[in-house]
PDB file of C-alpha atoms in Angstrom:
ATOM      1  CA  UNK A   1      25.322 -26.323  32.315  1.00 48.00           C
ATOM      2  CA  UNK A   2      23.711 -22.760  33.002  1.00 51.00           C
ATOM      3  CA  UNK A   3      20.306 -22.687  32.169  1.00 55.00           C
ATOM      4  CA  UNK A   4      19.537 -26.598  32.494  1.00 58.00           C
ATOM      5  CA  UNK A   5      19.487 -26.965  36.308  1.00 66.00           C
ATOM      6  CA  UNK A   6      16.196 -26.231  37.582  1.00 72.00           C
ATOM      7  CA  UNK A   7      16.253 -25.678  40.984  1.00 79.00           C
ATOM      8  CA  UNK A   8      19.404 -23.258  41.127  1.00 85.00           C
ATOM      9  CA  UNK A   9      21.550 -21.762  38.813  1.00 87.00           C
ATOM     10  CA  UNK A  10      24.819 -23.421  37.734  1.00 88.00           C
ATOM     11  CA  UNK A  11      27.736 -21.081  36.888  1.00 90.00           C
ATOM     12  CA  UNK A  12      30.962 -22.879  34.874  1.00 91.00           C
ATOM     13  CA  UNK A  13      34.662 -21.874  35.684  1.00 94.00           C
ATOM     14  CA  UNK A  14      37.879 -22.959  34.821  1.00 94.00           C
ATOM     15  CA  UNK A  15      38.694 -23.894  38.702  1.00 95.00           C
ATOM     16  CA  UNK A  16      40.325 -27.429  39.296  1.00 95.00           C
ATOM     17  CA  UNK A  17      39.891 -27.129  43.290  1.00 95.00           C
ATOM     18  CA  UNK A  18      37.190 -26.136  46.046  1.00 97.00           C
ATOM     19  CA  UNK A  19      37.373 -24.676  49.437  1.00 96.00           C
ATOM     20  CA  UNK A  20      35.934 -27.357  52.053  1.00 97.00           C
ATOM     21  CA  UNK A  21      33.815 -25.599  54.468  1.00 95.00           C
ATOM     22  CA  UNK A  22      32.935 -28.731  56.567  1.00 92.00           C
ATOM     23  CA  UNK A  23      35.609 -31.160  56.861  1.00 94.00           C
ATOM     24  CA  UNK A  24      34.372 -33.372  59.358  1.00 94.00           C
ATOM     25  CA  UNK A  25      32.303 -34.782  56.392  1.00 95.00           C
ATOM     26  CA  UNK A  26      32.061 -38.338  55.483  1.00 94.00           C
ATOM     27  CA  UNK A  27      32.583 -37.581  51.712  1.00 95.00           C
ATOM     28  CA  UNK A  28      35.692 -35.746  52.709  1.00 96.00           C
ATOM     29  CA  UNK A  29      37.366 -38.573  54.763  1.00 93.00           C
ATOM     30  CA  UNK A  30      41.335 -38.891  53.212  1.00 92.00           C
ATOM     31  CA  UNK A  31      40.813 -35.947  51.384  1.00 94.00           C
ATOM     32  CA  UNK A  32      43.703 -32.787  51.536  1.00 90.00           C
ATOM     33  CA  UNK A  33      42.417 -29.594  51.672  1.00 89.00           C
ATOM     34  CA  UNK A  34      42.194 -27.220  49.659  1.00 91.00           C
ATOM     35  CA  UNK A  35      40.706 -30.012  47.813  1.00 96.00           C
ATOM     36  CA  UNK A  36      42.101 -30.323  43.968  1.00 96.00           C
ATOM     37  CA  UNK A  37      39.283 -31.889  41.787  1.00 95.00           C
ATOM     38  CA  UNK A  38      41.389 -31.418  38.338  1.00 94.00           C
ATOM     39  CA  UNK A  39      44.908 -32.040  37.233  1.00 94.00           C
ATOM     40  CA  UNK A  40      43.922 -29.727  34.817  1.00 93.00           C
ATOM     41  CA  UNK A  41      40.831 -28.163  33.006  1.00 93.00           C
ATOM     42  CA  UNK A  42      39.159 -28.642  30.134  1.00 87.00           C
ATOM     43  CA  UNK A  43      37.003 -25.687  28.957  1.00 89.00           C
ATOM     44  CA  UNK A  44      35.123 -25.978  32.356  1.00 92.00           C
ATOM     45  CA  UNK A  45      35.994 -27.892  36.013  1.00 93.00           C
ATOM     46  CA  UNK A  46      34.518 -26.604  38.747  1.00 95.00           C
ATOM     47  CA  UNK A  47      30.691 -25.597  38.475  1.00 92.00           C
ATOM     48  CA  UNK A  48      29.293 -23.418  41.879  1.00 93.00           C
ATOM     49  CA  UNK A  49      25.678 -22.521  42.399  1.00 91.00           C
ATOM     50  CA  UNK A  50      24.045 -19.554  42.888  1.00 91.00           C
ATOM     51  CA  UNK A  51      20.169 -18.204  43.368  1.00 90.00           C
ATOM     52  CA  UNK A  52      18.799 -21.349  44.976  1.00 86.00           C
ATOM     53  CA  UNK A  53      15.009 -21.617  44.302  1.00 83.00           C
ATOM     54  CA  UNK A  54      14.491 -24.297  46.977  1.00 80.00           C
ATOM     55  CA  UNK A  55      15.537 -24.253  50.242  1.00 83.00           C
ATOM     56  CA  UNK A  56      16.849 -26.725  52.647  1.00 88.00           C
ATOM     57  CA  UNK A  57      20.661 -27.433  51.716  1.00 91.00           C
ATOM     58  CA  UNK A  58      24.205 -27.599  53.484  1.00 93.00           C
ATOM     59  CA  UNK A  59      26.876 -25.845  51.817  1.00 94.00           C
ATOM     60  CA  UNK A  60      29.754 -28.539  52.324  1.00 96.00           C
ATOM     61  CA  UNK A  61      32.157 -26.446  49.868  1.00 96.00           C
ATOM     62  CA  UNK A  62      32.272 -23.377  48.116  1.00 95.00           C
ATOM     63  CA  UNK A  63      34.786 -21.968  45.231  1.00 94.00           C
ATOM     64  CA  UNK A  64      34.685 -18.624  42.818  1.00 89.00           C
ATOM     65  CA  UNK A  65      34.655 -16.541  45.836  1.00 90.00           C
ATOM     66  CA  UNK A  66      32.096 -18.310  47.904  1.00 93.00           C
ATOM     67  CA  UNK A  67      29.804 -20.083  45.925  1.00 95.00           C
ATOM     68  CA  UNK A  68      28.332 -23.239  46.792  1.00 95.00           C
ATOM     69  CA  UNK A  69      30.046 -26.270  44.937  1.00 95.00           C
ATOM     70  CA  UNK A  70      29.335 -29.409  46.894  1.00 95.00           C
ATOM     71  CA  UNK A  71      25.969 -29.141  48.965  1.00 94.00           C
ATOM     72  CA  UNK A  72      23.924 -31.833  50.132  1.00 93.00           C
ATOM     73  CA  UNK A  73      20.145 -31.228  49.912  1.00 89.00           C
ATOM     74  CA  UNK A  74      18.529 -31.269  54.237  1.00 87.00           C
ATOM     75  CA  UNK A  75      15.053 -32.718  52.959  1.00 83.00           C
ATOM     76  CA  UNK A  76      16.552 -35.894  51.439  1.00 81.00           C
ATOM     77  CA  UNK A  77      19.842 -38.106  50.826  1.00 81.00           C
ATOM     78  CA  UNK A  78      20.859 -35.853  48.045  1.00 88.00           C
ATOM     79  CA  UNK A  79      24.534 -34.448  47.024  1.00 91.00           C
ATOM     80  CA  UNK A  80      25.394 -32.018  44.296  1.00 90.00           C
ATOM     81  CA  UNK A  81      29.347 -31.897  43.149  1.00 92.00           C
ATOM     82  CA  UNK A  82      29.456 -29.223  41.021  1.00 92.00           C
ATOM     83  CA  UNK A  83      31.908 -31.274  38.415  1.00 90.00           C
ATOM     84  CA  UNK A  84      31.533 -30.520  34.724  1.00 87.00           C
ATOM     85  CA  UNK A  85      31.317 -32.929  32.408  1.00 86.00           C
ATOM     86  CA  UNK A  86      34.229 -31.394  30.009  1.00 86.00           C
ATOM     87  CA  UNK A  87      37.313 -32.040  32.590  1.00 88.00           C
ATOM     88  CA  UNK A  88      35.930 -35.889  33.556  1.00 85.00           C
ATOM     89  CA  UNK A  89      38.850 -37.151  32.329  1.00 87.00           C
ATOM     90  CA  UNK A  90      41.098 -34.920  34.558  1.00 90.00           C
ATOM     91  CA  UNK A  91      39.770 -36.245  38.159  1.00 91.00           C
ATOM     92  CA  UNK A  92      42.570 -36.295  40.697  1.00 92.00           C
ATOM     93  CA  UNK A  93      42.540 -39.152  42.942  1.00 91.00           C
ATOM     94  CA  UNK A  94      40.896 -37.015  45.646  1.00 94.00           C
ATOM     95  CA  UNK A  95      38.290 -35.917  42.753  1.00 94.00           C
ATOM     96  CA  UNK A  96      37.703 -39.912  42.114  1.00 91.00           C
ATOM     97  CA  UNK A  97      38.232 -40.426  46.192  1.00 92.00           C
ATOM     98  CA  UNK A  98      35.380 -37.827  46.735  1.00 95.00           C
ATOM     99  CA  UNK A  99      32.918 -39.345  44.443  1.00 93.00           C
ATOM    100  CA  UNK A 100      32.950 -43.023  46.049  1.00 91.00           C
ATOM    101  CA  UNK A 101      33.105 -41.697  49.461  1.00 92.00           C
ATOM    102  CA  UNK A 102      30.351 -39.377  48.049  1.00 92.00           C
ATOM    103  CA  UNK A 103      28.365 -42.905  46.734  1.00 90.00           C
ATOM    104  CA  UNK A 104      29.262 -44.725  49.812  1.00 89.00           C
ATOM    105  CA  UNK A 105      27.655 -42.039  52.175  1.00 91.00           C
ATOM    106  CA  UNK A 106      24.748 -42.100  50.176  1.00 89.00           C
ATOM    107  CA  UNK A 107      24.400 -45.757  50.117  1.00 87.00           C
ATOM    108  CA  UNK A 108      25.046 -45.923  53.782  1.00 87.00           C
ATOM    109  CA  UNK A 109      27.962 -47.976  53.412  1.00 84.00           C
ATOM    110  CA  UNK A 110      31.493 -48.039  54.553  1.00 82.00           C
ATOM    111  CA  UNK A 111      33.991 -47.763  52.180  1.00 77.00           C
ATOM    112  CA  UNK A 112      35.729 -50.491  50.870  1.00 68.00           C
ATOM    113  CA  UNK A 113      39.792 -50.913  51.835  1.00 69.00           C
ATOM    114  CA  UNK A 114      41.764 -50.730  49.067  1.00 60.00           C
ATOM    115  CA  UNK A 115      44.288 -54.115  48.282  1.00 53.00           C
ATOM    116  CA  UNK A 116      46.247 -54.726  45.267  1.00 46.00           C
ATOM    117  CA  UNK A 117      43.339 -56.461  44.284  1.00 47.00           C
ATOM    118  CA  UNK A 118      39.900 -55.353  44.661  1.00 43.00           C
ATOM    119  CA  UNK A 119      38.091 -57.680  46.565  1.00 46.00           C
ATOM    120  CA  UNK A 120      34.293 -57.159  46.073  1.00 48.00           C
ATOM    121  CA  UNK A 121      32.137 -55.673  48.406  1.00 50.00           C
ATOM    122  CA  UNK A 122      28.091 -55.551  48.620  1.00 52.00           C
ATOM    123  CA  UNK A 123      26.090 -52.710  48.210  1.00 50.00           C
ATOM    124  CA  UNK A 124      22.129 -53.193  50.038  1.00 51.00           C
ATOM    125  CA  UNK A 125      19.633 -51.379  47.806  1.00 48.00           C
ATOM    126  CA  UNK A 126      15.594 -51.637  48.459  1.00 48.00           C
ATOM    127  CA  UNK A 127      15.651 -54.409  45.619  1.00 46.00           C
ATOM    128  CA  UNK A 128      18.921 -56.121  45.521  1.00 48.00           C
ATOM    129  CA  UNK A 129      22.377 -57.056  46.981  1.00 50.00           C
ATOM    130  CA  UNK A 130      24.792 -56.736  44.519  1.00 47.00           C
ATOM    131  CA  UNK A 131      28.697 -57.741  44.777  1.00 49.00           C
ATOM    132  CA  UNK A 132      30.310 -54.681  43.527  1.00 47.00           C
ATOM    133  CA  UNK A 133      33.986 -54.818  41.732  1.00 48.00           C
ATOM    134  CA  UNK A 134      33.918 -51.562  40.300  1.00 61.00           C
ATOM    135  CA  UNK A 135      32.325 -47.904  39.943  1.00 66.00           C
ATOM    136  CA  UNK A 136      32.716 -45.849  36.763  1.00 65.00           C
ATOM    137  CA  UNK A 137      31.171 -43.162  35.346  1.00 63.00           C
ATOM    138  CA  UNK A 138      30.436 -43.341  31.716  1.00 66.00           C
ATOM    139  CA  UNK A 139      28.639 -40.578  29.913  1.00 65.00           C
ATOM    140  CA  UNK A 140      28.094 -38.685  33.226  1.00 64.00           C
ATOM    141  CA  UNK A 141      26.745 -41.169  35.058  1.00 71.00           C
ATOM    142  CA  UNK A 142      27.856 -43.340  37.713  1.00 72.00           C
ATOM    143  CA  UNK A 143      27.723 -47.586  37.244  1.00 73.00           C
ATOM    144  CA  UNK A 144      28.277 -50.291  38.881  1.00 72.00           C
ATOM    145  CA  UNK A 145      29.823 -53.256  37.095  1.00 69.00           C
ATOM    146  CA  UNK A 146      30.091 -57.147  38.341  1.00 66.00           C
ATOM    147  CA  UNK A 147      31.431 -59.498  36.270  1.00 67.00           C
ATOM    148  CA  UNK A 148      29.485 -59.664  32.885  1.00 73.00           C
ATOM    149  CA  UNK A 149      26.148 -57.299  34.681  1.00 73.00           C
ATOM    150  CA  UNK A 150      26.231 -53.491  34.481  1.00 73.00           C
ATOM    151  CA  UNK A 151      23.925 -51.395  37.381  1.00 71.00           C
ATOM    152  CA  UNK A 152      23.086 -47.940  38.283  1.00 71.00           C
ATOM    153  CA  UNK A 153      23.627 -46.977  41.149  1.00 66.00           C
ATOM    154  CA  UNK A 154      20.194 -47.586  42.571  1.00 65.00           C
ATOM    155  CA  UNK A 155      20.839 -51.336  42.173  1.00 68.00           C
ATOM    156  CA  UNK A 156      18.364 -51.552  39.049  1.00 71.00           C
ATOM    157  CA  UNK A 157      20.238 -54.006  36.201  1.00 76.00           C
ATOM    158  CA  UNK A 158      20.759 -51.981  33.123  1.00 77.00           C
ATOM    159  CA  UNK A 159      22.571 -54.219  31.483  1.00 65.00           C
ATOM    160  CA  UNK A 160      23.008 -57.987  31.846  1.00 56.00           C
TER     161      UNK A 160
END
């Protein structure tokens, strides 16, 4: 949202897709390029980022004529997918693909195979080892639920 972000500033558009600018990438393993985040947009989809005020980042893709809409921070694990909350509902499968490769990466895990039926996997935190049988986001935010326990996705229980 413009004006909330305080270390750059965020600019909304009505793109569904970003220009990859790195494709050798973890987070883009599997992933077609141009890369199509929306089947279709809501108000906004794709949010780019302009007039950093910190510096140390990787421009991973850009959209809007160049700007910056997936960067990952070069002073700590850190990713920013410039997704707006209004076209959630619209992911693609590469838009849902990017996001757990995105978690995975950031985790330092490999990502799990897909079968016909999830078979749960195990996700190493500094606190816990949790079995993991699925990721959702819910309210913007990404969470982790096994069986009847819900977790962020620093491990931390939010919800037994």
């Amino acid at each position: 949202k413009p004006g909330v972000w305080d270390w750059c500033t965020a600019n909304n558009t009505s793109l569904a897709s970003v220009d990859v600018t790195d494709t050798t990438h973890a987070i883009f393993a599997g992933l077609t390029t141009p890369l199509s985040l929306f089947s279709s947009v809501n108000t906004n989809g794709v949010t780019t980022m302009t007039n950093w005020l910190i510096d140390g980042h990787t421009t991973l893709a850009t959209a809007n004529g160049g700007q910056d809409a997936i960067i990952e921070m070069t002073t700590e694990p850190t990713l920013t997918i410039g997704i707006s909350e209004y076209s959630y509902a619209h992911l693609t499968q590469d838009g849902l693909d990017l996001i757990e490769n995105s978690v995975c990466y950031l985790l330092g895990i490999e990502k799990p195979e897909r079968t016909k039926e999830p078979e749960p996997a195990e996700i190493e935190s500094n606190k816990h080892t949790i079995p993991v049988k699925s990721l959702f986001f819910y309210n913007g935010k990404l969470y982790i639920r096994h069986g009847e326990n819900l977790y962020d996705v620093t491990g931390m229980r939010v919800r037994p």
